[in-house]
């Protein structure tokens, strides 16, 4: 079955960097776009970024643009989120999620989701 | 991009029907049929319940249905059951090539 497993979360000081990973299995990873979505403690969901199946297009939320970079390695079935210049407001559980249909441009739905990894930005 | 507007809470008795609204603008909900709904139980990852306004994924109960009129989308849960108690979020694609989620609705089964 489709499985997404995030890793790389932890406690980091403001201004520092962190890289999250999302290991995919159970589907042809190289045929699907992927998203990152986050959820601050006790708050709602916030879409973060999308990368097309071949990495040719990437889109970001305004709140992370210029600080975060989404990337993928299709040979390793892994999605990444490089987070630089971290702020307290970036504290959240970060989920990776598969986009809907194959070869999509990212307009679609998120299914399934990983279990999430917690990032805490604090001094 | 402002979050889509949902009621903070909705409640109903077992067996009843409830509807959750999701209001956006012509740049998101009103402009595209890329509206989806997610159920989230405490401490768990969200689960897709409805995609493209009214389509139900395989395995999701037919008690869940979706619709849209203008800038407002809706999720209806019929025959409410105890296991439906959770947070629900809508999501829409936007004209900026991004996605926006709703503020979230807590569903309580009385």
mmCIF file of C-alpha atoms in Angstrom:
data_model
loop_
_atom_site.group_PDB
_atom_site.id
_atom_site.type_symbol
_atom_site.label_atom_id
_atom_site.label_comp_id
_atom_site.label_asym_id
_atom_site.label_seq_id
_atom_site.Cartn_x
_atom_site.Cartn_y
_atom_site.Cartn_z
ATOM 1 C CA UNK A 1 0.000 0.000 0.000
ATOM 2 C CA UNK A 2 1.025 3.626 -0.402
ATOM 3 C CA UNK A 3 3.190 4.792 2.467
ATOM 4 C CA UNK A 4 4.833 8.117 3.221
ATOM 5 C CA UNK A 5 7.261 8.436 6.127
ATOM 6 C CA UNK A 6 8.613 11.827 7.157
ATOM 7 C CA UNK A 7 11.805 12.334 9.137
ATOM 8 C CA UNK A 8 14.268 15.060 10.056
ATOM 9 C CA UNK A 9 12.212 17.062 12.513
ATOM 10 C CA UNK A 10 13.538 18.327 15.819
ATOM 11 C CA UNK A 11 14.361 21.395 17.865
ATOM 12 C CA UNK A 12 16.298 24.131 16.080
ATOM 13 C CA UNK A 13 17.249 27.691 17.000
ATOM 14 C CA UNK A 14 15.778 30.669 15.158
ATOM 15 C CA UNK A 15 17.751 31.541 12.053
ATOM 16 C CA UNK A 16 19.157 28.031 11.629
ATOM 17 C CA UNK A 17 18.380 25.430 8.966
ATOM 18 C CA UNK A 18 16.783 21.994 8.863
ATOM 19 C CA UNK A 19 16.090 19.486 6.112
ATOM 20 C CA UNK A 20 13.053 17.233 6.181
ATOM 21 C CA UNK A 21 12.744 14.007 4.200
ATOM 22 C CA UNK A 22 9.738 11.995 3.098
ATOM 23 C CA UNK A 23 10.345 8.395 2.034
ATOM 24 C CA UNK A 24 7.713 7.059 -0.357
ATOM 25 C CA UNK A 25 6.764 3.480 -1.120
ATOM 26 C CA UNK A 26 3.915 1.480 -2.628
ATOM 27 C CA UNK A 27 3.501 3.620 -5.750
ATOM 28 C CA UNK A 28 5.508 4.947 -8.702
ATOM 29 C CA UNK A 29 6.966 7.981 -6.956
ATOM 30 C CA UNK A 30 8.404 9.468 -10.157
ATOM 31 C CA UNK A 31 4.900 9.755 -11.658
ATOM 32 C CA UNK A 32 3.313 11.913 -8.964
ATOM 33 C CA UNK A 33 3.602 15.458 -7.739
ATOM 34 C CA UNK A 34 4.160 15.889 -4.012
ATOM 35 C CA UNK A 35 3.182 18.470 -1.417
ATOM 36 C CA UNK A 36 4.322 19.627 1.999
ATOM 37 C CA UNK A 37 1.610 20.791 4.413
ATOM 38 C CA UNK A 38 2.145 21.955 7.985
ATOM 39 C CA UNK A 39 0.077 22.332 11.125
ATOM 40 C CA UNK A 40 1.129 24.518 14.031
ATOM 41 C CA UNK A 41 0.279 23.101 17.463
ATOM 42 C CA UNK A 42 -3.459 23.373 18.063
ATOM 43 C CA UNK A 43 -3.962 25.203 14.766
ATOM 44 C CA UNK A 44 -5.264 24.466 11.288
ATOM 45 C CA UNK A 45 -3.592 23.150 8.161
ATOM 46 C CA UNK A 46 -1.357 25.337 6.002
ATOM 47 C CA UNK A 47 -0.159 24.350 2.549
ATOM 48 C CA UNK A 48 3.597 24.892 2.182
ATOM 49 C CA UNK A 49 4.896 23.753 -1.204
ATOM 50 C CA UNK A 50 4.413 21.540 -4.253
ATOM 51 C CA UNK A 51 6.832 19.917 -6.674
ATOM 52 C CA UNK A 52 5.867 18.407 -9.997
ATOM 53 C CA UNK A 53 6.548 14.707 -10.648
ATOM 54 C CA UNK A 54 9.723 15.497 -12.583
ATOM 55 C CA UNK A 55 10.825 18.438 -10.482
ATOM 56 C CA UNK A 56 10.257 20.862 -13.333
ATOM 57 C CA UNK A 57 7.886 23.151 -11.436
ATOM 58 C CA UNK A 58 7.770 24.190 -7.806
ATOM 59 C CA UNK A 59 5.284 26.398 -5.988
ATOM 60 C CA UNK A 60 5.460 27.900 -2.504
ATOM 61 C CA UNK A 61 3.251 29.621 0.028
ATOM 62 C CA UNK A 62 4.136 33.285 0.476
ATOM 63 C CA UNK A 63 4.999 32.596 4.128
ATOM 64 C CA UNK A 64 7.958 30.378 3.148
ATOM 65 C CA UNK A 65 8.958 31.691 -0.272
ATOM 66 C CA UNK A 66 12.654 32.472 -0.436
ATOM 67 C CA UNK A 67 13.405 30.516 2.753
ATOM 68 C CA UNK A 68 12.192 26.987 1.983
ATOM 69 C CA UNK A 69 13.116 24.792 -0.994
ATOM 70 C CA UNK A 70 11.227 21.684 -2.065
ATOM 71 C CA UNK A 71 13.117 19.034 -4.022
ATOM 72 C CA UNK A 72 12.972 15.340 -4.837
ATOM 73 C CA UNK A 73 15.224 12.446 -5.771
ATOM 74 C CA UNK A 74 13.194 10.045 -7.887
ATOM 75 C CA UNK A 75 16.010 7.498 -7.815
ATOM 76 C CA UNK A 76 15.633 7.307 -4.033
ATOM 77 C CA UNK A 77 11.820 7.742 -3.906
ATOM 78 C CA UNK A 78 12.349 10.631 -1.517
ATOM 79 C CA UNK A 79 10.934 14.131 -1.160
ATOM 80 C CA UNK A 80 12.776 16.889 0.691
ATOM 81 C CA UNK A 81 12.086 20.238 2.282
ATOM 82 C CA UNK A 82 15.110 22.427 2.972
ATOM 83 C CA UNK A 83 14.151 25.030 5.552
ATOM 84 C CA UNK A 84 16.458 28.006 6.059
ATOM 85 C CA UNK A 85 16.208 31.117 8.224
ATOM 86 C CA UNK A 86 13.740 29.371 10.485
ATOM 87 C CA UNK A 87 11.390 31.431 12.635
ATOM 88 C CA UNK A 88 9.306 30.650 15.699
ATOM 89 C CA UNK A 89 6.191 30.735 13.521
ATOM 90 C CA UNK A 90 7.535 27.811 11.480
ATOM 91 C CA UNK A 91 6.992 25.549 14.491
ATOM 92 C CA UNK A 92 4.601 22.864 13.293
ATOM 93 C CA UNK A 93 4.062 19.261 12.350
ATOM 94 C CA UNK A 94 5.124 18.923 8.728
ATOM 95 C CA UNK A 95 3.286 16.417 6.550
ATOM 96 C CA UNK A 96 4.165 15.232 3.083
ATOM 97 C CA UNK A 97 1.272 14.247 0.847
ATOM 98 C CA UNK A 98 0.921 12.749 -2.585
ATOM 99 C CA UNK A 99 -0.921 14.740 -5.233
ATOM 100 C CA UNK A 100 -3.994 13.223 -6.866
ATOM 101 C CA UNK A 101 -3.583 11.960 -10.408
ATOM 102 C CA UNK A 102 -0.407 10.995 -12.201
ATOM 103 C CA UNK A 103 1.612 13.681 -13.991
ATOM 104 C CA UNK A 104 -0.568 16.443 -12.554
ATOM 105 C CA UNK A 105 0.315 20.107 -12.292
ATOM 106 C CA UNK A 106 -0.530 20.191 -8.601
ATOM 107 C CA UNK A 107 -4.071 21.504 -8.709
ATOM 108 C CA UNK A 108 -5.538 18.446 -7.139
ATOM 109 C CA UNK A 109 -6.034 16.793 -3.783
ATOM 110 C CA UNK A 110 -3.721 15.436 -1.100
ATOM 111 C CA UNK A 111 -3.870 11.685 -0.645
ATOM 112 C CA UNK A 112 -2.462 10.010 1.299
ATOM 113 C CA UNK A 113 -0.585 11.885 3.997
ATOM 114 C CA UNK A 114 2.398 10.788 6.028
ATOM 115 C CA UNK A 115 2.292 10.686 9.819
ATOM 116 C CA UNK A 116 4.156 13.993 10.083
ATOM 117 C CA UNK A 117 7.359 15.187 11.716
ATOM 118 C CA UNK A 118 7.487 17.911 14.374
ATOM 119 C CA UNK A 119 9.715 20.934 13.889
ATOM 120 C CA UNK A 120 10.173 23.213 16.885
ATOM 121 C CA UNK A 121 11.947 26.524 16.402
ATOM 122 C CA UNK A 122 13.059 27.834 19.755
ATOM 123 C CA UNK A 123 16.100 29.320 21.448
ATOM 124 C CA UNK B 1 -3.850 34.225 0.721
ATOM 125 C CA UNK B 2 -6.453 34.216 3.476
ATOM 126 C CA UNK B 3 -7.795 30.949 4.820
ATOM 127 C CA UNK B 4 -11.182 29.808 3.612
ATOM 128 C CA UNK B 5 -13.944 30.449 6.145
ATOM 129 C CA UNK B 6 -15.542 27.509 7.956
ATOM 130 C CA UNK B 7 -17.738 27.453 11.070
ATOM 131 C CA UNK B 8 -15.663 26.710 14.147
ATOM 132 C CA UNK B 9 -17.988 23.954 15.284
ATOM 133 C CA UNK B 10 -20.987 21.943 14.167
ATOM 134 C CA UNK B 11 -22.833 19.360 16.214
ATOM 135 C CA UNK B 12 -25.567 16.810 15.699
ATOM 136 C CA UNK B 13 -27.155 13.759 17.226
ATOM 137 C CA UNK B 14 -26.485 10.247 15.947
ATOM 138 C CA UNK B 15 -28.423 9.614 12.764
ATOM 139 C CA UNK B 16 -28.864 13.267 11.937
ATOM 140 C CA UNK B 17 -27.362 15.132 8.991
ATOM 141 C CA UNK B 18 -25.018 18.073 9.288
ATOM 142 C CA UNK B 19 -23.491 20.424 6.736
ATOM 143 C CA UNK B 20 -20.174 22.260 6.939
ATOM 144 C CA UNK B 21 -19.707 25.323 4.760
ATOM 145 C CA UNK B 22 -16.454 26.574 3.254
ATOM 146 C CA UNK B 23 -16.476 30.105 1.875
ATOM 147 C CA UNK B 24 -13.779 31.558 -0.320
ATOM 148 C CA UNK B 25 -13.578 33.874 -3.281
ATOM 149 C CA UNK B 26 -13.703 33.769 -7.060
ATOM 150 C CA UNK B 27 -9.908 33.287 -6.979
ATOM 151 C CA UNK B 28 -10.174 29.956 -5.234
ATOM 152 C CA UNK B 29 -13.394 28.072 -4.425
ATOM 153 C CA UNK B 30 -15.500 29.956 -6.963
ATOM 154 C CA UNK B 31 -12.957 29.748 -9.734
ATOM 155 C CA UNK B 32 -12.069 26.069 -9.742
ATOM 156 C CA UNK B 33 -13.595 22.671 -9.111
ATOM 157 C CA UNK B 34 -10.467 21.678 -7.182
ATOM 158 C CA UNK B 35 -12.111 21.695 -3.768
ATOM 159 C CA UNK B 36 -11.360 18.827 -1.404
ATOM 160 C CA UNK B 37 -12.291 17.894 2.165
ATOM 161 C CA UNK B 38 -10.226 16.225 4.899
ATOM 162 C CA UNK B 39 -11.097 14.540 8.186
ATOM 163 C CA UNK B 40 -8.593 14.672 11.030
ATOM 164 C CA UNK B 41 -8.896 12.792 14.297
ATOM 165 C CA UNK B 42 -6.815 14.014 17.262
ATOM 166 C CA UNK B 43 -3.142 13.185 16.871
ATOM 167 C CA UNK B 44 -3.654 11.675 13.431
ATOM 168 C CA UNK B 45 -2.844 12.723 9.890
ATOM 169 C CA UNK B 46 -5.655 14.161 7.768
ATOM 170 C CA UNK B 47 -7.629 11.793 5.551
ATOM 171 C CA UNK B 48 -9.138 12.672 2.181
ATOM 172 C CA UNK B 49 -12.940 12.473 2.228
ATOM 173 C CA UNK B 50 -14.024 14.355 -0.926
ATOM 174 C CA UNK B 51 -12.088 15.560 -3.982
ATOM 175 C CA UNK B 52 -12.992 17.774 -6.923
ATOM 176 C CA UNK B 53 -16.015 19.181 -5.076
ATOM 177 C CA UNK B 54 -18.150 16.052 -4.967
ATOM 178 C CA UNK B 55 -16.131 12.912 -5.678
ATOM 179 C CA UNK B 56 -15.694 10.306 -2.965
ATOM 180 C CA UNK B 57 -12.505 8.201 -2.843
ATOM 181 C CA UNK B 58 -12.765 4.459 -2.687
ATOM 182 C CA UNK B 59 -13.346 3.346 0.886
ATOM 183 C CA UNK B 60 -15.017 6.535 2.102
ATOM 184 C CA UNK B 61 -18.581 6.049 3.311
ATOM 185 C CA UNK B 62 -21.352 7.287 1.025
ATOM 186 C CA UNK B 63 -22.688 9.177 4.037
ATOM 187 C CA UNK B 64 -20.200 11.882 3.040
ATOM 188 C CA UNK B 65 -21.087 14.136 0.122
ATOM 189 C CA UNK B 66 -19.845 17.441 -1.269
ATOM 190 C CA UNK B 67 -21.233 20.280 -3.337
ATOM 191 C CA UNK B 68 -20.455 23.834 -4.395
ATOM 192 C CA UNK B 69 -22.429 26.944 -5.215
ATOM 193 C CA UNK B 70 -20.586 30.088 -6.236
ATOM 194 C CA UNK B 71 -17.783 30.816 -3.755
ATOM 195 C CA UNK B 72 -19.067 28.386 -1.127
ATOM 196 C CA UNK B 73 -18.443 24.656 -0.943
ATOM 197 C CA UNK B 74 -20.219 22.333 1.453
ATOM 198 C CA UNK B 75 -19.628 18.947 3.065
ATOM 199 C CA UNK B 76 -22.666 17.028 4.259
ATOM 200 C CA UNK B 77 -22.467 14.089 6.634
ATOM 201 C CA UNK B 78 -25.683 12.096 6.762
ATOM 202 C CA UNK B 79 -26.564 9.442 9.310
ATOM 203 C CA UNK B 80 -24.087 10.946 11.767
ATOM 204 C CA UNK B 81 -22.076 8.366 13.728
ATOM 205 C CA UNK B 82 -19.827 8.610 16.765
ATOM 206 C CA UNK B 83 -16.760 7.888 14.622
ATOM 207 C CA UNK B 84 -17.469 11.015 12.564
ATOM 208 C CA UNK B 85 -16.456 13.203 15.503
ATOM 209 C CA UNK B 86 -13.296 14.919 14.247
ATOM 210 C CA UNK B 87 -11.952 18.105 12.717
ATOM 211 C CA UNK B 88 -12.800 18.768 9.079
ATOM 212 C CA UNK B 89 -10.916 21.001 6.661
ATOM 213 C CA UNK B 90 -11.739 22.144 3.161
ATOM 214 C CA UNK B 91 -9.044 23.019 0.642
ATOM 215 C CA UNK B 92 -9.012 24.767 -2.705
ATOM 216 C CA UNK B 93 -6.570 25.415 -5.505
ATOM 217 C CA UNK B 94 -6.044 29.129 -6.128
ATOM 218 C CA UNK B 95 -5.320 31.462 -9.017
ATOM 219 C CA UNK B 96 -1.795 31.928 -7.620
ATOM 220 C CA UNK B 97 -1.006 28.244 -8.296
ATOM 221 C CA UNK B 98 -1.106 27.588 -4.569
ATOM 222 C CA UNK B 99 -3.539 25.883 -2.224
ATOM 223 C CA UNK B 100 -5.489 27.307 0.670
ATOM 224 C CA UNK B 101 -7.148 25.425 3.525
ATOM 225 C CA UNK B 102 -10.213 26.314 5.486
ATOM 226 C CA UNK B 103 -10.098 27.412 9.114
ATOM 227 C CA UNK B 104 -11.354 24.001 10.215
ATOM 228 C CA UNK B 105 -14.587 22.774 11.788
ATOM 229 C CA UNK B 106 -14.891 20.620 14.880
ATOM 230 C CA UNK B 107 -17.741 18.157 14.511
ATOM 231 C CA UNK B 108 -19.280 16.936 17.757
ATOM 232 C CA UNK B 109 -21.667 13.994 17.944
ATOM 233 C CA UNK B 110 -24.035 14.663 20.818
#
